[in-house]
XYZ file of C-alpha atoms in Angstrom:
667
model
C 28.767 -50.941 60.511
C 30.752 -52.616 57.457
C 33.802 -50.757 56.286
C 33.522 -49.344 52.895
C 36.089 -47.983 50.094
C 33.507 -44.865 49.463
C 33.425 -41.645 51.693
C 30.762 -41.504 54.160
C 27.714 -39.377 53.420
C 29.057 -36.456 55.394
C 32.371 -36.318 54.033
C 30.888 -36.728 50.372
C 28.728 -33.731 50.804
C 31.646 -31.666 52.366
C 33.768 -32.886 49.390
C 36.543 -33.740 52.122
C 38.828 -36.748 52.393
C 37.184 -39.421 54.695
C 39.988 -40.643 57.103
C 39.253 -43.990 58.937
C 36.353 -45.155 56.665
C 37.786 -48.555 56.582
C 36.730 -48.821 60.231
C 33.629 -46.780 60.676
C 32.696 -44.204 62.267
C 35.398 -42.108 60.278
C 37.428 -39.421 62.595
C 35.594 -36.480 61.250
C 32.162 -38.216 62.237
C 33.486 -39.005 65.832
C 34.914 -35.632 66.059
C 31.412 -34.062 65.090
C 29.247 -36.253 66.755
C 27.194 -37.435 63.708
C 26.047 -40.705 62.502
C 28.625 -41.919 60.205
C 26.466 -43.494 57.157
C 27.115 -44.784 53.610
C 23.732 -45.092 51.830
C 23.638 -41.415 49.919
C 23.112 -40.890 46.261
C 26.179 -41.582 44.105
C 24.765 -40.931 40.908
C 26.862 -38.865 38.150
C 25.927 -35.846 36.260
C 25.625 -37.784 33.054
C 23.197 -40.150 34.557
C 20.834 -37.395 35.827
C 20.942 -35.858 32.211
C 19.976 -38.847 30.652
C 17.273 -39.556 32.992
C 15.854 -36.235 32.346
C 15.809 -36.698 28.699
C 13.981 -39.976 29.229
C 11.259 -37.913 31.131
C 10.997 -35.562 28.237
C 10.905 -37.917 25.536
C 7.904 -39.347 27.698
C 6.341 -36.201 27.885
C 6.490 -35.589 23.856
C 5.340 -38.885 23.472
C 2.196 -38.222 25.279
C 1.694 -34.680 23.647
C 1.864 -36.631 20.184
C -0.597 -39.090 21.211
C -3.115 -36.521 22.255
C -2.492 -34.518 19.055
C -3.445 -37.576 17.227
C -6.592 -38.064 18.833
C -7.368 -34.469 18.212
C -6.540 -34.526 14.735
C -8.873 -37.772 14.187
C -11.678 -35.913 15.661
C -10.998 -32.980 13.269
C -11.069 -35.109 10.075
C -14.430 -36.930 11.452
C -16.026 -33.513 11.759
C -14.946 -32.755 8.103
C -16.113 -36.113 6.963
C -19.369 -34.530 7.252
C -19.364 -32.295 4.381
C -20.931 -33.500 1.304
C -19.061 -30.876 -1.130
C -15.309 -31.331 -0.845
C -13.073 -28.535 -2.145
C -9.374 -28.812 -3.262
C -7.374 -29.346 -0.276
C -4.356 -27.002 -1.533
C -6.709 -24.261 -1.093
C -9.167 -25.350 1.526
C -8.735 -22.226 3.985
C -10.550 -19.960 1.550
C -13.313 -19.831 -1.055
C -14.626 -17.022 -2.800
C -17.977 -17.227 -4.385
C -19.075 -13.792 -5.823
C -22.874 -13.061 -6.071
C -24.118 -10.313 -8.340
C -28.029 -10.787 -7.200
C -29.864 -9.781 -4.041
C -31.824 -12.734 -3.957
C -28.889 -14.547 -2.393
C -26.694 -13.340 0.342
C -23.266 -11.975 -0.258
C -20.410 -13.876 1.012
C -17.916 -12.945 3.141
C -14.989 -11.994 1.035
C -11.824 -14.259 2.727
C -8.834 -12.449 4.169
C -6.142 -12.927 1.991
C -3.795 -13.284 4.816
C -5.554 -16.283 5.978
C -4.928 -17.920 2.669
C -1.145 -16.779 2.598
C -0.558 -18.250 5.932
C -1.713 -21.621 4.779
C 0.360 -21.764 1.830
C 3.397 -20.725 3.645
C 3.110 -23.524 6.238
C 5.896 -26.014 6.392
C 5.822 -28.451 3.539
C 5.650 -31.586 5.734
C 2.501 -30.268 7.070
C 1.114 -29.714 3.627
C 1.936 -33.384 2.658
C 0.524 -35.064 5.503
C -2.720 -32.863 5.909
C -3.279 -33.143 2.299
C -3.026 -37.097 2.038
C -5.312 -37.236 5.176
C -7.916 -35.089 3.508
C -7.737 -36.772 -0.027
C -8.276 -40.054 2.065
C -11.330 -38.992 3.489
C -12.366 -36.896 0.897
C -12.737 -33.477 3.042
C -11.041 -30.521 3.030
C -12.527 -28.415 5.723
C -10.267 -26.257 7.968
C -10.127 -27.106 11.706
C -12.727 -25.843 13.924
C -12.490 -22.150 14.339
C -11.655 -20.821 17.504
C -10.326 -24.327 18.911
C -7.175 -23.779 20.836
C -4.298 -26.172 20.850
C -3.930 -28.064 24.268
C -0.693 -28.827 25.823
C -1.395 -32.515 27.107
C 0.040 -33.849 30.069
C 0.757 -37.331 30.944
C -0.394 -38.191 34.284
C 2.501 -40.684 34.976
C 5.400 -38.066 33.999
C 7.659 -37.137 36.492
C 8.081 -33.307 38.146
C 10.694 -32.792 35.380
C 7.903 -31.733 33.157
C 7.246 -28.699 35.077
C 10.641 -27.773 35.020
C 10.687 -23.667 34.996
C 12.550 -23.976 31.557
C 8.920 -25.087 29.846
C 7.634 -21.708 30.371
C 10.540 -20.213 28.370
C 10.333 -22.740 25.751
C 6.680 -21.788 25.328
C 7.975 -18.377 24.277
C 10.265 -19.569 21.656
C 9.433 -18.948 17.944
C 8.482 -22.561 16.944
C 5.914 -22.662 19.708
C 4.589 -19.078 18.889
C 4.173 -20.303 15.474
C 2.362 -23.380 16.491
C 0.100 -21.219 18.727
C -0.632 -18.938 16.074
C -1.272 -21.644 13.415
C -4.391 -22.688 15.805
C -5.218 -20.062 18.217
C -4.494 -16.744 16.431
C -7.401 -14.340 15.235
C -6.368 -15.641 11.523
C -7.790 -18.994 12.662
C -10.640 -17.688 14.495
C -12.069 -16.137 11.333
C -11.106 -18.992 8.687
C -14.681 -20.211 7.933
C -16.775 -21.633 5.621
C -20.077 -20.246 6.689
C -20.975 -16.583 6.478
C -21.471 -14.505 9.520
C -25.158 -13.739 10.395
C -24.569 -9.782 10.149
C -22.665 -10.374 6.713
C -25.154 -12.941 5.398
C -27.895 -10.838 5.806
C -26.991 -6.994 5.462
C -30.320 -5.957 6.788
C -29.200 -7.130 10.468
C -25.885 -4.813 10.102
C -26.242 -1.554 11.667
C -23.430 -0.136 10.214
C -24.692 -0.988 6.734
C -25.352 2.584 4.975
C -28.875 1.336 4.026
C -29.722 0.022 7.525
C -28.117 3.250 8.824
C -30.615 5.459 6.838
C -28.009 7.339 4.694
C -29.241 6.161 1.291
C -32.107 4.074 -0.221
C -30.656 0.909 -2.160
C -31.743 2.329 -5.397
C -29.764 5.740 -4.500
C -26.954 3.729 -3.281
C -26.575 1.527 -6.443
C -26.967 4.646 -8.458
C -23.870 6.156 -6.587
C -21.730 2.849 -6.955
C -22.401 3.185 -10.442
C -21.245 6.678 -10.957
C -18.280 5.610 -8.810
C -17.077 2.896 -10.832
C -17.830 5.037 -14.162
C -15.795 8.077 -13.103
C -13.760 7.618 -10.179
C -12.620 3.854 -10.079
C -10.144 3.951 -12.996
C -7.332 6.051 -11.260
C -7.160 3.865 -8.398
C -8.799 0.462 -9.300
C -8.844 -1.680 -5.953
C -12.219 -3.170 -6.800
C -13.302 -5.378 -9.526
C -16.567 -4.083 -10.918
C -17.647 -7.641 -12.313
C -17.781 -9.313 -8.924
C -17.826 -6.088 -6.244
C -21.480 -5.153 -7.058
C -23.739 -3.392 -4.680
C -24.998 -6.817 -3.378
C -21.633 -7.985 -3.138
C -20.022 -5.184 -1.371
C -22.759 -4.975 0.755
C -20.901 -7.607 2.837
C -18.487 -4.957 4.158
C -20.230 -1.542 4.860
C -16.752 0.312 5.278
C -15.676 -0.626 1.838
C -19.106 0.413 0.405
C -19.599 3.564 2.242
C -16.120 4.650 1.036
C -17.074 3.894 -2.434
C -20.479 5.658 -2.363
C -19.005 8.584 -0.572
C -16.856 9.278 -3.761
C -19.921 8.745 -5.956
C -21.782 11.434 -3.942
C -18.863 13.692 -4.154
C -19.083 13.204 -7.964
C -22.872 13.710 -8.150
C -22.648 17.095 -6.354
C -24.193 15.692 -3.280
C -22.487 17.763 -1.037
C -24.399 16.958 2.287
C -24.905 13.510 1.302
C -21.034 13.158 1.034
C -20.231 14.693 4.241
C -22.688 12.294 6.002
C -21.027 9.012 4.000
C -17.805 10.449 4.938
C -18.229 10.908 8.724
C -19.871 7.426 8.633
C -16.704 5.995 6.619
C -14.501 7.628 8.991
C -16.130 6.089 12.237
C -15.955 2.554 10.829
C -12.377 3.456 9.760
C -11.344 4.020 13.413
C -12.910 0.695 14.320
C -10.482 -1.286 12.011
C -7.790 0.073 13.840
C -7.966 -2.914 16.292
C -10.504 -5.238 14.603
C -9.931 -5.066 10.840
C -9.044 -8.274 9.538
C -10.574 -8.207 5.765
C -9.427 -7.284 2.594
C -12.451 -5.120 1.950
C -10.890 -3.132 4.879
C -8.020 -2.339 2.952
C -10.034 -1.592 -0.127
C -11.998 0.846 1.881
C -9.064 2.442 3.409
C -7.209 2.896 -0.221
C -10.360 4.870 -1.103
C -10.749 6.788 1.964
C -7.178 7.799 1.601
C -7.277 8.944 -1.872
C -10.553 10.928 -1.465
C -11.043 12.002 2.092
C -7.832 10.832 4.069
C -4.283 11.561 4.281
C -1.098 10.350 5.778
C -2.446 8.812 8.543
C -5.144 6.590 6.857
C -2.397 5.801 4.511
C -0.324 4.329 7.159
C -3.105 2.375 8.815
C -3.747 0.870 5.444
C 0.072 -0.053 4.906
C 0.227 -1.840 8.286
C -3.081 -3.456 7.704
C -1.855 -4.894 4.253
C 1.413 -6.172 5.546
C -0.177 -8.037 8.514
C -2.605 -9.695 6.112
C 0.397 -10.719 4.141
C -1.069 -9.225 0.886
C 2.509 -8.724 -0.377
C 2.903 -12.638 -0.661
C -0.129 -12.565 -2.934
C 1.833 -11.774 -6.276
C 4.960 -13.708 -5.654
C 2.783 -16.780 -5.233
C 0.566 -16.520 -8.229
C 3.911 -16.221 -10.238
C 5.126 -19.424 -8.718
C 2.118 -21.326 -9.841
C 2.278 -19.868 -13.167
C -0.283 -17.094 -13.108
C -3.359 -19.631 -13.540
C -2.191 -20.930 -16.824
C -4.059 -24.213 -17.761
C -6.444 -24.090 -14.927
C -10.364 -24.315 -15.183
C -13.049 -22.330 -13.787
C -13.203 -23.924 -10.328
C -9.354 -23.759 -9.972
C -9.270 -20.219 -11.232
C -12.038 -19.105 -8.838
C -9.921 -20.599 -5.675
C -7.158 -18.210 -6.939
C -9.559 -14.955 -7.296
C -8.406 -14.229 -3.617
C -4.996 -13.953 -4.606
C -5.414 -12.036 -7.511
C -7.475 -9.574 -5.409
C -4.850 -9.328 -2.623
C -2.328 -8.674 -5.347
C -4.431 -5.748 -6.880
C -5.013 -4.190 -3.356
C -1.218 -4.446 -2.429
C -0.119 -2.697 -5.639
C -2.718 -0.057 -4.622
C -1.338 0.398 -1.259
C 2.413 0.653 -2.734
C 1.300 3.272 -5.226
C -0.378 5.232 -2.319
C 2.852 5.026 -0.152
C 5.134 5.928 -2.835
C 3.075 9.097 -3.466
C 2.851 10.190 0.376
C 6.809 9.450 0.730
C 7.523 11.665 -2.472
C 4.960 14.646 -2.137
C 5.840 15.001 1.662
C 9.382 14.579 1.456
C 9.552 11.678 4.008
C 10.991 8.325 4.120
C 9.888 5.408 1.919
C 8.247 2.669 4.213
C 8.332 -0.190 1.841
C 11.863 -0.110 0.223
C 12.137 -2.004 -3.337
C 9.070 -3.813 -2.835
C 9.111 -7.281 -5.101
C 5.595 -6.965 -6.127
C 6.384 -3.714 -8.258
C 9.022 -5.847 -10.388
C 6.403 -8.698 -10.813
C 3.262 -6.336 -11.655
C 3.355 -7.168 -15.259
C 2.984 -10.836 -14.500
C -0.442 -10.156 -12.844
C -1.808 -8.824 -16.113
C -1.398 -12.470 -17.521
C -3.892 -14.051 -15.085
C -7.291 -14.578 -16.430
C -8.924 -12.991 -13.443
C -7.080 -9.520 -13.922
C -8.726 -6.685 -15.349
C -7.758 -4.159 -17.748
C -7.601 -1.327 -15.022
C -5.114 -3.492 -13.430
C -2.489 -2.043 -15.721
C -3.205 1.278 -14.184
C -1.817 0.095 -10.956
C 1.068 -1.640 -12.541
C 2.200 1.219 -14.640
C 1.900 3.665 -11.803
C 3.971 1.504 -9.508
C 6.516 1.016 -12.083
C 6.829 4.993 -12.601
C 6.648 5.738 -8.784
C 9.602 3.092 -8.369
C 11.595 4.614 -11.112
C 11.339 7.865 -9.156
C 12.875 6.153 -5.885
C 16.338 6.983 -6.758
C 15.930 10.958 -7.209
C 13.741 10.810 -3.902
C 16.637 9.326 -1.908
C 19.348 11.377 -3.597
C 17.495 14.764 -2.602
C 16.025 13.489 0.781
C 19.649 12.661 2.201
C 21.956 14.831 3.884
C 23.748 16.424 2.625
C 21.809 16.791 -0.678
C 23.604 15.641 -4.054
C 25.230 18.398 -6.045
C 23.458 20.002 -9.095
C 26.285 18.611 -11.257
C 25.589 15.060 -9.912
C 22.003 15.534 -9.988
C 22.103 17.092 -13.637
C 23.671 13.576 -14.864
C 21.398 11.186 -12.850
C 18.254 13.099 -13.807
C 19.191 12.613 -17.643
C 19.008 8.925 -16.923
C 15.566 9.619 -15.270
C 14.219 11.487 -18.241
C 15.172 8.329 -20.373
C 13.775 6.264 -17.994
C 10.494 8.067 -18.079
C 10.499 8.174 -22.121
C 11.103 4.341 -22.223
C 8.416 3.584 -19.723
C 5.649 6.017 -21.794
C 6.575 4.112 -24.992
C 6.314 0.952 -23.351
C 3.250 1.154 -22.022
C 1.643 2.889 -25.217
C 2.909 -0.347 -26.875
C 1.559 -2.636 -24.674
C -2.102 -0.579 -24.865
C -1.644 -1.031 -28.748
C -1.253 -4.608 -28.222
C -4.654 -5.428 -25.948
C -6.474 -2.952 -27.888
C -7.043 0.157 -25.713
C -8.230 2.620 -28.098
C -6.342 6.106 -29.152
C -7.558 8.976 -26.769
C -8.391 6.305 -23.701
C -8.397 7.486 -20.105
C -5.715 4.864 -19.529
C -3.312 6.357 -22.355
C -4.073 9.797 -21.013
C -3.005 8.589 -17.613
C 0.172 7.522 -18.838
C 0.651 11.004 -20.405
C -0.021 12.835 -17.196
C 2.245 10.382 -15.250
C 5.139 10.699 -17.511
C 4.518 14.709 -17.450
C 4.129 15.077 -13.724
C 7.324 12.953 -13.242
C 9.206 15.144 -15.782
C 8.162 18.202 -13.958
C 8.699 17.227 -10.335
C 12.215 15.585 -11.036
C 13.722 18.214 -13.414
C 12.612 21.109 -11.379
C 15.001 20.025 -8.909
C 17.636 21.454 -11.366
C 16.153 25.092 -11.185
C 17.593 26.004 -7.885
C 19.343 29.359 -7.849
C 17.731 30.570 -10.994
C 16.380 33.684 -10.277
C 16.522 35.884 -13.611
C 16.949 35.594 -17.074
C 20.486 36.270 -16.888
C 20.817 33.111 -14.849
C 19.059 30.963 -17.715
C 21.604 32.335 -20.251
C 24.567 31.027 -18.097
C 22.792 27.566 -17.315
C 25.003 24.381 -18.183
C 23.602 22.477 -21.226
C 22.057 19.834 -18.972
C 20.312 22.133 -16.497
C 18.910 24.037 -19.684
C 17.475 20.757 -20.885
C 15.928 20.453 -17.543
C 14.345 23.638 -17.777
C 12.898 23.126 -21.276
C 11.691 19.721 -20.182
C 9.882 21.536 -17.319
C 8.197 23.984 -19.387
C 7.001 21.177 -22.073
C 5.677 18.827 -19.220
C 3.887 21.910 -17.411
C 2.365 23.395 -20.548
C 1.191 19.613 -21.596
C -0.403 19.108 -18.046
C -2.539 22.205 -18.269
C -3.600 21.582 -21.877
C -4.528 18.207 -21.080
C -7.134 19.369 -18.262
C -8.645 21.749 -20.611
C -8.312 20.565 -23.883
C -10.470 18.047 -26.082
C -9.166 14.840 -24.184
C -10.818 12.063 -22.241
C -8.355 13.212 -19.566
C -10.363 16.328 -19.153
C -13.599 14.344 -18.781
C -12.403 12.426 -15.834
C -10.296 15.055 -14.412
C -12.969 16.734 -12.189
C -13.629 13.062 -10.889
C -10.093 12.382 -9.468
C -9.172 13.189 -6.114
C -8.570 16.502 -5.080
C -4.706 16.221 -4.555
C -4.797 15.511 -8.387
C -6.280 19.074 -8.604
C -3.513 20.387 -6.537
C -1.100 18.885 -8.530
C -2.625 20.459 -11.537
C -2.453 23.763 -10.005
C 0.917 23.265 -9.109
C 1.817 22.877 -12.708
C -0.072 25.992 -13.808
C 1.690 28.201 -11.361
C 5.118 26.755 -12.125
C 4.145 27.602 -15.699
C 3.839 31.079 -14.976
C 7.200 31.188 -13.382
C 8.797 29.582 -16.434
C 6.965 32.379 -18.585
C 8.925 34.772 -16.701
C 12.439 33.155 -17.141
C 11.960 31.798 -20.625
C 8.986 33.434 -22.636
C 10.424 32.448 -26.074
C 9.721 28.817 -24.715
C 6.405 29.534 -23.716
C 3.148 30.300 -26.145
C 2.060 33.217 -23.616
C -1.256 33.870 -24.992
C -2.324 30.237 -25.232
C -0.939 29.881 -21.704
C -3.113 32.679 -20.448
C -5.978 31.161 -21.894
C -5.013 27.657 -20.749
C -4.708 28.543 -17.116
C -7.731 30.626 -16.946
C -9.714 27.763 -18.549
C -8.333 25.538 -15.879
C -9.527 27.601 -13.118
C -12.721 27.692 -14.531
C -12.914 23.770 -14.653
C -11.531 23.410 -10.949
C -14.479 25.906 -10.038
C -16.686 23.496 -11.215
C -15.419 20.589 -9.215
C -15.858 19.478 -5.763
C -14.103 21.541 -3.033
C -11.922 23.425 -6.125
C -13.123 26.786 -5.361
C -10.078 27.639 -3.278
C -7.713 26.476 -5.896
C -9.406 28.075 -8.737
C -9.353 31.323 -6.434
C -5.732 30.957 -6.135
C -5.009 30.172 -9.663
C -7.348 33.430 -11.007
C -5.512 35.697 -8.641
C -2.139 34.574 -9.800
C -2.963 34.896 -13.172
C -4.403 38.635 -12.899
C -1.087 39.765 -10.990
C 0.803 38.118 -13.891
C -1.259 39.895 -16.590
C -1.114 43.062 -14.631
C 2.603 42.962 -14.575
C 3.005 42.086 -18.114
C 4.229 38.538 -17.643
C 1.114 37.000 -19.495
C -0.742 39.384 -22.280
C -3.968 40.629 -21.334
C -7.015 38.193 -22.501
C -7.442 38.622 -26.202
C -8.888 36.364 -28.969
C -6.067 37.129 -31.161
C -3.905 33.963 -32.064
C -0.643 33.546 -30.313
C 2.310 34.270 -32.338
C 4.388 31.478 -34.064
C 7.190 30.315 -31.726
C 9.136 28.312 -34.666
C 11.995 30.806 -34.740
C 15.507 30.361 -33.605
C 16.728 34.143 -32.918
C 14.179 36.697 -31.872
C 14.397 39.972 -34.410
C 13.031 43.265 -34.048
C 10.709 42.456 -36.777
C 9.343 39.271 -35.090
C 9.394 40.332 -31.527
C 6.745 38.745 -30.015
C 3.820 40.321 -28.404
C 5.231 39.498 -24.708
C 8.489 41.187 -25.495
C 6.757 44.394 -26.791
C 4.740 44.423 -23.574
C 7.857 43.989 -21.594
C 9.535 46.926 -23.400
C 6.574 48.910 -22.526
C 6.181 48.077 -18.933
C 6.796 51.135 -16.725
C 8.877 50.976 -13.630
C 9.044 46.901 -13.770
C 12.490 45.324 -13.969
C 11.381 42.307 -15.949
C 14.822 41.130 -15.961
C 14.851 40.603 -11.874
C 12.841 37.384 -10.845
C 11.444 39.106 -7.705
C 8.136 38.982 -9.516
C 7.679 35.077 -10.160
C 9.184 34.562 -6.611
C 6.712 36.921 -5.142
C 4.038 34.761 -6.925
C 4.881 31.933 -4.753
C 4.887 33.619 -1.633
C 8.363 34.830 -1.539
C 9.989 31.333 -0.763
C 13.443 30.449 -1.339
C 14.726 28.307 -4.017
C 15.398 25.868 -1.747
C 11.715 25.715 -1.277
C 11.384 25.482 -5.013
C 10.055 21.962 -4.861
C 8.199 22.129 -1.928
C 4.738 21.798 -3.210
C 2.778 22.375 0.008
C 4.342 25.698 0.805
C 4.055 27.001 -2.795
C -0.018 25.991 -2.473
C -0.299 26.800 1.043
C -0.995 23.404 2.086
C -0.364 22.411 5.898
C 1.550 18.956 4.891
C -1.591 16.955 6.153
C -2.637 16.020 2.566
C -0.815 14.309 -0.005
C -0.586 14.908 -3.812
C -1.379 12.237 -6.162
C 1.080 13.267 -8.916
C -0.251 10.879 -11.643
């Protein structure tokens, strides 16, 4: 055995000094009776790491080679197409059809397009150049999963357990989703058989035997003519009867509302049951923008809190919140031809639907006193830019205006929903700023409608009036806490007195709108039932104001207006209970002389500063003659609203006997 200047294998592994290595065997091997050898590994840790890196690089090169082969195969398949589409928007096309002679297309899922648009720029550039050179813009084969190639010559280092951890890293998961997620699976240029031929879809309302094509067309026309403008989630020019048959759920929801307006309660109930059944199926399988459109309609006219929550989550999952910012970055279709604009249509649809979802979320949070789930949404601030797009509709202004108004109420909602709530002194100052915002918002949008030629008295203008007055009423009524009698009114601070008078004016204007000779009255019955609840709330609050500040209320006209409102509600679908409730409150108010009895005598003039014995109003004379009733005590107005305390004064659901499962549409 040759002498060595290194420790023997036994001493090396034991990390002990090798004594006698110059003349092996060493002393330890002799003592232990083991063979003294010098042929073990002597590689450093740095050398081991370098070898591991080399092995990993070899594996990556193999993966890159396999991916190159797959990309060439996909490009070869795309070359078979004879009708190329622009590569930038290759993942979604939209070709609306308006006749039954051709099959309705599958509406592209907006989140597919936004997912493509948000990919890595380097991926865009390389993929675009590849497609441009081959004159093809078809997407990868749907459903093809990305394989992880393995070089057969690679060492066992490729199977290190850390590889499994790496596969769960964010980058790896993004790569997997790019090719194997349901988004890619449904990115297709061909139409599914069940949607290409509606007669093969058992969920289609015609196939299900709920309506005939002619009857369904009539119900959809009624929906667009009378019910669509307040929540315009569709484009009537493209979402026709034939076009909407691509989505049985959205179509069923729309004609359900049409049946409600057409006074067909039995059919409406069957359609609503069918729509709710389809909505349940979307909980785990919904992936199209039509699903969100159907949920918006179902939430407004037949659903509530839970349906609204589902539509918000689904819209976020689809990435609809990205549509409007992307349109703004691409200059809102300026200078683009018809073909390029059609490619942007899915983004316009997505932006429209997202604003409708935001509107519903604001309303549900405000009216039920619950947290706002969307926060400060950037699409609301960019909403007016949507109106600049050539594919936008005039009704889109309704969604933009409503979202702006509701976003302006967010501060008040957060202030009063906190613990503890803000003081009345602080609230009075902030509500004054809110009132200024409401006035400026109203004037701004009225000027906009002047500029685009919307005529005076149009329903869109009336929606501005009702939105402003509802907001003033709901926000200013928060300052009325603690007011229990006329004496309390006399001692109010100027800011709170102003809030009280503005609330009176807003409530009077709302009741007059629902019964007066305006376009709003014609559309009022076709709006959702929660709008009727909000109007009943204004009527009952107006009766309370009549007891507090009779000089600020035209008592006789108020009685007539509230009586007319009850009659209007009685004619509406499901408005009977509300009408009966208002009539009962009105009878008690007249019996207790808060409002004068029915009469055709004109109302007295209110244009006087101080009441005198010669100019006493009829209501004051009635109060003086009331027997055994202390009108200065606010016990009667409190009794009108079920005896709730002033802390509950702004709880709409307690005032109106609701159970909290529905929500009020305030505008």
